[in-house]
Coordinates of C-alpha atoms and ligand atoms in Angstrom, one line a residue:
M179 CA 0.0 0.0 0.0
P180 CA 1.8 3.1 -1.1
I181 CA -0.7 5.5 0.5
E182 CA -2.2 4.9 3.9
T183 CA -4.9 6.5 5.9
R184 CA -3.7 6.4 9.5
L185 CA -5.7 6.9 12.6
T186 CA -4.9 10.1 14.4
I187 CA -5.8 11.1 18.0
P188 CA -7.6 14.4 17.8
F189 CA -5.4 17.2 19.1
S190 CA -6.7 20.6 20.2
D191 CA -3.9 22.4 22.0
Q192 CA -3.2 25.1 19.4
R193 CA -3.6 28.4 21.2
P194 CA -6.7 30.0 19.8
G195 CA -6.0 33.1 17.8
T196 CA -2.5 31.9 16.8
S197 CA -1.6 31.1 13.2
G198 CA 0.3 27.9 13.8
L199 CA 1.9 25.8 16.4
R200 CA 5.0 26.8 18.4
K201 CA 6.0 24.3 21.1
R202 CA 8.9 22.5 22.6
V203 CA 10.4 20.0 20.2
D204 CA 9.1 17.1 22.4
A205 CA 5.5 18.1 21.7
F206 CA 6.1 17.6 18.0
K207 CA 7.6 14.2 18.6
V208 CA 4.3 12.9 20.0
P209 CA 3.0 10.5 17.4
N210 CA 0.6 12.1 14.9
Y211 CA 0.9 15.5 16.5
L212 CA 2.5 17.2 13.4
E213 CA 0.4 15.1 11.1
N214 CA -2.8 16.1 12.7
F215 CA -2.0 19.8 12.2
V216 CA -0.9 19.3 8.6
Q217 CA -3.9 17.3 7.6
S218 CA -6.3 19.8 9.3
V219 CA -4.7 22.6 7.3
I220 CA -4.8 20.7 4.0
D221 CA -8.5 19.9 4.6
M222 CA -9.1 23.6 4.8
V223 CA -7.3 24.4 1.5
P224 CA -8.9 22.3 -1.2
E225 CA -7.0 24.2 -3.9
L226 CA -3.9 22.3 -2.8
Q227 CA -5.3 19.2 -4.6
G228 CA -3.7 19.5 -8.0
G229 CA -1.9 22.6 -6.8
T230 CA 1.6 23.7 -5.7
L231 CA 2.8 23.6 -2.2
V232 CA 6.0 25.4 -0.9
I233 CA 7.9 23.8 2.1
G234 CA 11.0 25.1 3.9
G235 CA 12.2 26.1 7.3
D236 CA 14.8 27.9 9.4
G237 CA 17.1 24.9 9.7
R238 CA 16.4 24.3 13.3
Y239 CA 16.4 20.8 14.9
Y240 CA 13.6 18.6 13.6
N241 CA 13.3 20.7 10.4
L242 CA 14.3 17.9 8.1
E243 CA 12.2 15.2 9.8
A244 CA 9.1 17.4 9.6
I245 CA 9.7 18.3 6.0
Q246 CA 9.9 14.6 5.0
T247 CA 6.6 14.0 6.7
I248 CA 4.9 16.9 5.1
I249 CA 6.1 15.9 1.6
R250 CA 4.7 12.4 2.1
M251 CA 1.4 13.8 3.3
A252 CA 1.3 16.2 0.4
A253 CA 1.7 13.3 -2.1
A254 CA -1.1 11.3 -0.3
N255 CA -3.4 14.3 -0.4
G256 CA -3.1 14.9 -4.2
V257 CA -0.8 17.9 -4.3
A258 CA 0.6 18.1 -7.8
R259 CA 3.9 19.8 -7.1
V260 CA 6.0 20.6 -4.1
L261 CA 8.8 23.2 -4.1
V262 CA 11.2 22.6 -1.2
G263 CA 14.3 24.6 -0.3
Q264 CA 17.6 22.8 -0.6
D265 CA 18.7 21.4 2.8
G266 CA 15.2 22.2 4.0
I267 CA 16.1 25.9 4.1
L268 CA 13.7 28.8 3.3
S269 CA 13.6 32.0 5.4
T270 CA 10.1 33.2 6.1
P271 CA 10.3 36.1 3.7
A272 CA 11.9 33.9 1.0
A273 CA 9.1 31.4 1.4
S274 CA 6.6 34.2 0.9
A275 CA 8.5 35.3 -2.2
V276 CA 8.6 31.8 -3.6
I277 CA 4.8 31.2 -3.0
R278 CA 4.0 34.5 -4.9
K279 CA 6.5 34.0 -7.7
H280 CA 5.5 30.4 -8.5
G281 CA 1.7 30.9 -8.0
A282 CA 1.7 28.3 -5.2
Q283 CA -1.6 27.7 -3.3
G284 CA 0.3 27.9 -0.1
G285 CA 3.3 26.9 1.9
F286 CA 4.3 25.3 5.2
I287 CA 7.1 27.2 7.0
L288 CA 8.9 25.3 9.8
S289 CA 10.1 27.7 12.3
A290 CA 9.7 29.0 15.9
S291 CA 11.1 32.3 14.7
H292 CA 13.5 33.8 17.3
N293 CA 12.9 31.1 19.9
P294 CA 15.9 29.0 20.8
G295 CA 16.3 25.7 18.9
G296 CA 17.8 22.3 19.4
P297 CA 16.5 19.1 21.1
E298 CA 15.6 21.1 24.2
G299 CA 14.4 24.1 22.3
D300 CA 11.3 25.0 20.4
F301 CA 9.9 24.0 17.0
G302 CA 7.0 25.4 15.1
I303 CA 4.9 25.2 11.9
K304 CA 2.8 27.8 10.2
F305 CA 0.8 27.9 7.0
N306 CA 1.0 30.8 4.5
I307 CA -1.7 31.2 1.8
S308 CA -1.4 32.0 -1.9
N309 CA -0.7 35.7 -1.4
G310 CA 2.4 34.6 0.5
G311 CA 1.1 35.9 3.8
P312 CA 0.1 34.1 7.1
A313 CA -3.2 32.3 7.0
P314 CA -6.1 34.5 8.0
E315 CA -8.0 33.7 11.2
R316 CA -10.9 32.0 9.4
L317 CA -8.5 29.4 8.0
T318 CA -6.5 28.9 11.2
E319 CA -9.6 28.7 13.4
G320 CA -11.1 26.3 10.9
A321 CA -8.1 24.1 11.0
F322 CA -8.0 24.3 14.7
E323 CA -11.6 23.1 14.9
R324 CA -10.8 20.4 12.5
S325 CA -7.8 19.2 14.5
K326 CA -10.2 18.5 17.4
V327 CA -12.4 16.1 15.5
I328 CA -10.2 14.7 12.7
Q329 CA -10.0 10.9 12.8
S330 CA -7.3 10.1 10.2
Y331 CA -4.7 11.5 8.0
R332 CA -3.3 10.5 4.6
I333 CA 0.4 9.7 4.1
A334 CA 2.5 8.0 1.4
T335 CA 4.4 5.1 3.0
E336 CA 7.2 2.9 2.0
T337 CA 9.0 5.7 0.2
A338 CA 12.6 6.6 0.7
P339 CA 13.2 10.1 2.1
V340 CA 13.5 12.7 -0.6
D341 CA 17.2 13.8 -1.1
L342 CA 17.1 17.5 0.0
N343 CA 20.8 18.1 -0.5
T344 CA 20.9 18.5 -4.2
L345 CA 18.9 20.7 -6.6
C346 CA 16.8 18.2 -8.5
E347 CA 13.3 17.1 -9.5
T348 CA 11.9 13.8 -8.5
S349 CA 8.5 12.2 -8.4
L350 CA 6.8 10.7 -5.3
E351 CA 3.6 8.8 -5.9
G352 CA 2.9 10.9 -8.9
M353 CA 3.7 14.2 -7.2
C354 CA 6.6 16.3 -8.6
V355 CA 9.1 17.3 -5.9
Q356 CA 11.5 20.2 -6.9
V357 CA 14.4 20.9 -4.6
I358 CA 15.0 24.6 -5.2
D359 CA 17.8 27.0 -4.5
P360 CA 16.5 28.8 -1.4
V361 CA 18.2 32.1 -2.1
A362 CA 17.8 32.6 -5.9
D363 CA 14.2 33.8 -6.2
Y364 CA 14.7 36.0 -3.1
A365 CA 18.0 37.6 -4.3
E366 CA 16.4 38.3 -7.7
L367 CA 13.5 40.1 -6.0
M368 CA 15.9 42.2 -3.9
E369 CA 17.7 43.1 -7.1
S370 CA 14.5 44.4 -8.6
L371 CA 13.8 46.7 -5.6
F372 CA 17.2 48.1 -4.8
D373 CA 20.0 49.9 -6.7
F374 CA 22.6 47.1 -6.7
E375 CA 25.0 49.3 -8.6
A376 CA 25.0 51.9 -5.9
L377 CA 25.1 49.2 -3.2
R378 CA 28.1 47.6 -4.8
S379 CA 30.1 50.8 -4.9
L380 CA 29.2 51.4 -1.2
L381 CA 29.9 47.9 0.1
S382 CA 33.0 47.3 -1.9
S383 CA 34.6 50.6 -1.1
P384 CA 37.4 50.4 1.4
G385 CA 36.0 53.4 3.2
F386 CA 32.9 51.6 4.3
T387 CA 32.8 48.8 6.9
L388 CA 29.9 46.5 7.6
R389 CA 29.1 43.7 10.1
Y390 CA 26.1 41.4 9.5
D391 CA 25.3 38.9 12.2
A392 CA 23.2 36.0 11.0
M393 CA 23.1 34.6 14.5
H394 CA 23.7 31.0 13.3
A395 CA 20.3 31.1 11.8
V396 CA 18.6 31.0 8.4
T397 CA 19.8 34.3 6.8
G398 CA 23.5 33.2 6.6
P399 CA 23.2 31.8 3.1
Y400 CA 21.1 34.8 2.0
A401 CA 23.5 37.4 3.4
R402 CA 26.5 35.6 1.9
E403 CA 25.0 35.5 -1.5
I404 CA 23.6 39.0 -1.6
L405 CA 26.0 41.1 0.6
V406 CA 29.3 39.2 -0.3
N407 CA 28.8 37.5 -3.7
R408 CA 26.6 40.1 -5.4
L409 CA 27.5 43.3 -3.6
G410 CA 31.2 42.8 -2.8
A411 CA 31.2 43.1 1.0
A412 CA 34.2 41.5 2.6
E413 CA 33.7 37.8 3.4
S414 CA 34.5 38.6 7.1
A415 CA 31.6 41.1 7.2
V416 CA 29.1 38.3 7.5
V417 CA 29.4 36.4 10.8
N418 CA 27.7 33.4 12.2
S419 CA 26.5 32.6 8.8
I420 CA 26.1 28.8 8.8
P421 CA 22.6 27.8 10.0
L422 CA 23.0 25.5 13.0
Q423 CA 20.2 23.2 14.3
D424 CA 20.5 24.9 17.7
F425 CA 21.6 28.3 16.6
G426 CA 24.9 27.7 18.4
G427 CA 23.0 27.6 21.7
G428 CA 22.0 31.2 21.3
H429 CA 18.7 33.0 21.2
P430 CA 18.4 34.2 17.6
D431 CA 16.5 37.4 18.3
P432 CA 18.2 40.5 16.9
N433 CA 17.8 42.9 19.8
L434 CA 20.2 44.7 22.1
T435 CA 20.1 41.8 24.6
Y436 CA 20.4 38.7 22.4
A437 CA 22.5 40.2 19.7
K438 CA 24.9 41.6 22.4
D439 CA 28.1 40.8 20.5
L440 CA 27.0 43.0 17.6
A441 CA 25.6 45.7 19.9
D442 CA 28.9 45.8 21.9
L443 CA 30.9 46.0 18.7
M444 CA 28.8 48.9 17.3
F445 CA 29.4 50.9 20.5
S446 CA 33.1 50.2 20.7
D447 CA 36.1 52.0 19.2
A448 CA 36.3 49.3 16.5
A449 CA 32.7 49.9 15.4
P450 CA 32.1 49.5 11.6
D451 CA 29.9 52.0 9.8
F452 CA 26.9 49.8 9.7
G453 CA 25.7 46.8 11.7
A454 CA 22.7 44.5 11.3
A455 CA 21.3 41.2 12.4
S456 CA 18.3 39.0 11.6
D457 CA 16.4 36.4 13.6
G458 CA 15.9 32.6 13.4
D459 CA 13.7 32.6 10.3
G460 CA 14.9 35.9 8.8
D461 CA 11.9 38.1 9.2
R462 CA 13.2 40.4 11.9
N463 CA 16.0 42.9 11.6
M464 CA 18.1 45.2 13.8
V465 CA 19.9 48.1 12.3
L466 CA 22.8 50.0 14.0
G467 CA 25.2 52.7 12.9
R468 CA 28.5 53.5 14.5
H469 CA 27.7 54.2 18.2
C470 CA 24.0 54.4 17.4
F471 CA 21.0 52.1 17.5
V472 CA 18.0 52.6 15.2
N473 CA 14.8 51.7 17.1
P474 CA 12.5 49.8 14.8
S475 CA 9.8 52.4 15.0
D476 CA 12.2 55.1 13.7
S477 CA 13.5 52.6 11.1
L478 CA 10.0 52.4 9.5
A479 CA 9.7 56.2 9.6
V480 CA 13.1 56.8 8.0
I481 CA 12.5 54.2 5.3
A482 CA 9.1 55.8 4.6
A483 CA 10.6 59.3 4.4
N484 CA 13.3 58.1 2.0
A485 CA 11.4 55.6 0.0
T486 CA 11.6 57.4 -3.3
L487 CA 15.4 57.1 -3.2
L488 CA 14.9 53.3 -3.6
P489 CA 14.2 52.1 -7.2
G490 CA 11.4 49.8 -6.3
Y491 CA 9.5 52.7 -4.6
A492 CA 10.6 55.6 -6.7
A493 CA 7.1 56.3 -7.8
G494 CA 6.1 56.9 -4.2
I495 CA 4.3 54.9 -1.6
A496 CA 0.6 54.4 -1.1
G497 CA 0.6 54.6 2.7
V498 CA 2.1 53.3 5.8
A499 CA 0.8 50.9 8.5
R500 CA 2.2 50.2 11.9
S501 CA 1.1 48.0 14.8
M502 CA -0.5 49.9 17.7
P503 CA 2.4 49.6 20.2
T504 CA 4.8 50.9 17.5
S505 CA 5.7 54.5 18.0
G506 CA 3.9 57.2 16.0
A507 CA 7.1 58.3 14.2
A508 CA 5.9 56.8 10.8
D509 CA 2.5 58.6 11.2
R510 CA 4.4 62.0 11.3
V511 CA 6.1 61.1 8.0
A512 CA 2.8 60.0 6.4
E513 CA 1.1 63.2 7.5
K514 CA 3.8 65.4 6.1
L515 CA 3.7 63.5 2.8
G516 CA 0.0 63.6 2.7
L517 CA -0.3 59.8 2.8
P518 CA -2.7 57.6 4.8
S519 CA -1.4 55.8 7.9
Y520 CA -3.0 52.9 9.7
E521 CA -2.7 51.5 13.2
T522 CA -3.3 47.8 13.4
P523 CA -3.1 45.2 16.2
T524 CA 0.2 43.5 16.9
G525 CA 1.0 40.7 14.4
W526 CA 1.9 40.7 10.8
K527 CA -1.4 39.2 9.5
F528 CA -3.2 42.5 10.0
F529 CA -1.0 44.2 7.3
G530 CA -2.0 41.6 4.7
N531 CA -5.4 43.1 3.8
L532 CA -4.0 46.6 3.6
L533 CA -1.2 45.5 1.3
D534 CA -3.5 43.4 -0.9
A535 CA -5.9 46.3 -1.2
G536 CA -3.0 48.6 -2.2
K537 CA -3.8 50.9 0.8
V538 CA -0.2 50.8 2.1
T539 CA 3.2 50.0 0.6
L540 CA 5.3 49.9 3.8
C541 CA 4.5 48.5 7.2
G542 CA 6.3 47.8 10.4
E543 CA 6.3 46.8 14.1
E544 CA 8.3 47.9 17.0
S545 CA 9.4 44.3 17.5
F546 CA 12.1 44.6 14.8
G547 CA 9.7 43.9 11.9
T548 CA 9.7 46.0 8.8
S549 CA 8.6 45.2 5.2
S550 CA 6.8 46.3 2.1
N551 CA 4.3 45.0 -0.5
H552 CA 7.1 42.9 -2.2
V553 CA 6.1 39.9 0.1
R554 CA 3.4 39.4 2.7
E555 CA 5.8 38.8 5.7
K556 CA 8.2 41.1 7.5
D557 CA 11.6 40.9 5.9
G558 CA 14.9 41.3 7.8
L559 CA 17.3 41.5 4.9
W560 CA 14.9 43.8 2.9
A561 CA 15.0 46.4 5.7
I562 CA 18.8 46.1 5.9
L563 CA 19.2 46.6 2.2
A564 CA 16.8 49.5 2.3
W565 CA 18.9 51.2 4.9
L566 CA 22.1 50.5 2.9
N567 CA 20.6 51.8 -0.2
I568 CA 19.6 55.0 1.6
L569 CA 23.1 55.4 2.9
A570 CA 24.5 54.8 -0.6
V571 CA 22.4 57.5 -2.1
R572 CA 22.6 60.1 0.7
K573 CA 26.3 59.5 1.5
E574 CA 25.6 60.2 5.1
S575 CA 26.1 58.0 8.2
V576 CA 23.3 56.3 10.1
A577 CA 23.6 58.8 12.9
E578 CA 23.4 61.8 10.5
I579 CA 20.3 60.4 8.8
L580 CA 18.6 59.8 12.1
A581 CA 19.5 63.3 13.4
D582 CA 18.3 64.9 10.2
H583 CA 15.0 62.9 10.4
W584 CA 14.3 64.0 13.9
S585 CA 15.0 67.6 13.1
L586 CA 12.5 67.4 10.3
Y587 CA 9.8 65.4 12.0
G588 CA 10.6 65.6 15.7
R589 CA 11.6 62.6 17.8
N590 CA 9.3 60.0 19.2
Y591 CA 11.2 58.8 22.3
Y592 CA 10.3 55.2 22.8
T593 CA 11.1 52.2 24.8
R594 CA 9.8 48.7 25.4
H595 CA 10.3 46.8 28.7
D596 CA 9.6 43.1 28.7
Y597 CA 9.0 41.1 31.8
E598 CA 9.5 37.5 30.8
G599 CA 8.7 34.2 32.6
L600 CA 5.9 35.7 34.8
D601 CA 3.3 33.5 36.4
G602 CA 0.5 33.3 33.9
V603 CA -2.4 33.6 36.4
M604 CA -0.7 36.6 38.1
A605 CA -0.1 38.3 34.8
G606 CA -3.7 37.8 33.6
Q607 CA -5.0 39.2 36.8
L608 CA -2.7 42.2 36.6
M609 CA -4.1 43.1 33.1
A610 CA -7.7 42.5 34.2
D611 CA -7.4 44.7 37.2
L612 CA -5.6 47.4 35.3
E613 CA -8.3 47.3 32.6
T614 CA -11.0 47.7 35.3
K615 CA -9.4 50.8 36.7
L616 CA -8.8 52.5 33.3
P617 CA -12.0 54.6 33.2
A618 CA -11.2 56.2 36.6
L619 CA -7.8 57.3 35.4
I620 CA -9.1 59.5 32.6
G621 CA -8.6 63.1 33.5
Q622 CA -6.1 62.4 36.3
R623 CA -2.7 64.2 36.4
F624 CA 0.6 62.6 37.3
G625 CA 3.4 65.1 37.5
A626 CA 3.7 66.7 34.0
Y627 CA 1.4 64.1 32.5
R628 CA -2.4 64.3 32.3
I629 CA -4.3 61.2 31.1
E630 CA -6.7 62.1 28.2
S631 CA -8.1 58.6 27.4
A632 CA -7.6 55.0 28.2
D633 CA -9.0 51.8 26.6
N634 CA -8.4 48.3 25.4
F635 CA -7.5 48.7 21.8
S636 CA -10.0 47.5 19.2
Y637 CA -9.4 47.4 15.5
T638 CA -11.9 47.4 12.6
D639 CA -10.2 46.1 9.4
P640 CA -10.9 48.8 6.8
V641 CA -10.9 46.2 4.0
D642 CA -13.2 43.4 5.3
G643 CA -14.8 45.1 8.3
S644 CA -13.7 42.4 10.7
I645 CA -13.2 43.5 14.3
S646 CA -10.3 42.4 16.5
S647 CA -10.9 43.5 20.1
R648 CA -8.9 43.5 23.3
Q649 CA -5.6 44.1 21.6
G650 CA -3.8 45.9 24.4
L651 CA -4.4 48.4 27.1
R652 CA -3.6 52.0 26.1
I653 CA -3.2 55.1 28.3
L654 CA -3.0 58.2 26.1
F655 CA -1.8 61.5 27.6
E656 CA -2.7 65.0 26.7
D657 CA 0.8 65.8 25.2
G658 CA 0.7 62.7 22.9
S659 CA 2.7 60.5 25.2
R660 CA 1.5 56.9 25.6
I661 CA 1.8 53.8 27.8
V662 CA 0.7 50.5 26.4
Y663 CA 0.5 47.1 28.1
R664 CA 0.2 43.8 26.4
L665 CA 0.7 40.1 27.2
S666 CA 2.8 38.3 24.7
G667 CA 1.1 35.8 22.4
T668 CA 4.3 34.1 21.3
G669 CA 6.2 33.0 24.4
T670 CA 6.3 29.4 25.4
V671 CA 7.3 29.6 29.1
G672 CA 4.9 31.4 31.5
A673 CA 3.6 34.8 30.6
T674 CA 5.5 37.8 29.2
L675 CA 4.3 41.3 30.0
R676 CA 5.3 44.0 27.5
I677 CA 5.2 47.7 28.6
Y678 CA 5.6 50.3 25.8
V679 CA 6.4 53.9 26.7
E680 CA 6.5 56.8 24.2
R681 CA 6.9 60.6 24.4
Y682 CA 7.2 63.1 21.5
E683 CA 9.8 65.8 21.5
A684 CA 9.7 68.5 18.8
D685 CA 12.8 70.5 20.0
P686 CA 16.0 69.5 18.1
S687 CA 18.1 70.6 21.0
Q688 CA 16.5 67.9 23.1
H689 CA 17.0 65.0 20.6
D690 CA 20.2 63.6 22.1
I691 CA 19.0 62.2 25.3
D692 CA 19.1 58.6 26.4
P693 CA 15.4 57.3 26.0
Q694 CA 15.6 55.6 29.4
V695 CA 16.4 58.9 31.0
T696 CA 13.9 61.1 29.2
L697 CA 11.2 58.5 29.7
A698 CA 12.0 57.7 33.3
E699 CA 9.0 59.5 34.8
L700 CA 6.6 57.8 32.4
I701 CA 8.3 54.4 33.0
A702 CA 7.9 54.7 36.7
L703 CA 4.3 55.7 36.3
A704 CA 3.7 52.7 33.9
N705 CA 5.1 50.4 36.6
N706 CA 3.1 51.9 39.4
L707 CA -0.2 52.0 37.6
C708 CA -0.2 48.2 37.0
E709 CA 1.4 47.5 40.5
L710 CA 4.1 45.7 38.8
H711 CA 6.5 45.3 41.7
Q712 CA 3.9 44.4 44.3
R713 CA 2.4 41.7 42.0
S714 CA 5.4 40.2 40.3
G715 CA 8.2 40.9 42.7
R716 CA 10.3 42.1 39.8
D717 CA 12.5 45.2 40.0
A718 CA 13.7 45.3 36.5
P719 CA 12.7 44.2 33.0
T720 CA 14.3 41.1 31.4
V721 CA 14.7 42.9 28.1
V722 CA 14.9 46.6 27.4
T723 CA 14.6 48.0 23.9
Ligands
G1P17 C1 5.9 39.3 19.1 C2 6.0 40.8 18.7 C3 5.0 41.1 17.6 C4 5.3 40.1 16.4 C5 5.3 38.7 16.9 C6 5.8 37.7 15.8 O1 4.6 39.0 19.5 O2 5.7 41.7 19.8 O3 5.1 42.4 17.1 O4 4.4 40.2 15.4 O5 6.2 38.5 18.0 O6 7.1 37.9 15.4 P1 4.2 39.0 21.1 O7 5.1 38.0 21.8 O8 4.4 40.4 21.6 O9 2.7 38.6 21.1
ZN18 ZN1 11.0 35.6 13.0

């Protein structure tokens, strides 16, 4: 029997509202667990029968095993063609690009993003639809419901594993399996958006130094091909560029805490002109200049303000979208350029409708996510190339570009404090109690700050009218300052409370202050209002951005 229908135990532990599974590796080793998810998704996407499916992952432990299972299930479910990245590799933005370019009906991406990997680490799987973006809620919720009742799944048996090491085309039970170069389509897309001539003269000039840290994760091969082979950067400029199953034991999240080596270098005497890093699956980015850090909210604003310098956006952009906790810096650019700006809930899926409808060209999140309408995911290397292209045209340093931006638009001082590994019940209660007391806070004054409004953010999608409520507690002050509280939806251990604090400063003589200093009063107020110390016993955040 080449194709078997096997019994599956119904599973129902996907967190509602999430677009895939992200769990400890052990959970995925439970018999039929992965299979149940894959079959439930396939059942929701009938176009896959006779269609094309893309498969790839960030190279973490269990990637290859999971891919072999999905290939055999695709064959048994009547998929006509599978495109799989060589060695099982596809970054999240590259998978999005491949789905779009080849007109695939969808793709499975194996990744737990920036979460640690290895036998003791996390694994994950998500499904992207034919526009290249994360599956919308109606699909993921449908698959979730299906996973609770499904009795069996289909899988091709008695087949040898597909050789993923070589670029080739084989057939498996009548399904065509193409092992593709994971970088080629993506690099070609980047070449169509950015001025590679200008980039080459910048990156190959001896006067310009660069450090790109791939954090032992998926973007290593992409960075080597694009930055070194095509753009002439020194080989030594790209570090930690071989994807490892456990990311070298690190936490592949490009922020000041987890990409500490890079951050230390950029603030040292030996700092190169430009530093950047990307996360486990390549969708996040961090950008630094010599002795200067670009916060992701500012990064979106600077790219928006300079978009017409980039060939792919020379005709102008349609609008800008940012997630609610992201600072309002991009709104100020949009306003000045007479463009629409949108404020969405946290999570990339909310940008998809706006991009598909042509309402925005650029979007970004404070959590090191920036991208455009070229794919339907955030895209780490894209953002880094956008910055390099802007540097190449303006012939200024990162610090000069930031200073000039703030003098034109004012500075949105911003910080995010994460409290990780909190007790889940305590954190839930903290949020519930704070929400209850919000109405009474309106109109109250705390030092220089008077609260103008306070609510739990709700979003009505301007394209399909769908409503997403309870997306984070907001306290808005008279002078435009804000405090936002959210519980993370992506952590796997306990609860993570995120507190976001923002204040606008128009005066250029005040643009050079450490955000932690200028925001100190608001940070203290944020902690007090939610009784952080009394409830959690914590004195300091785990991660400060
Ligand atoms: C975090 C980020 C959010 C991002 C998500 C996926 O989610 O805050 O902006 O979209 O990871 O990368 P959170 O853990 O806050 O729910
Ligand atoms: Zn990621």
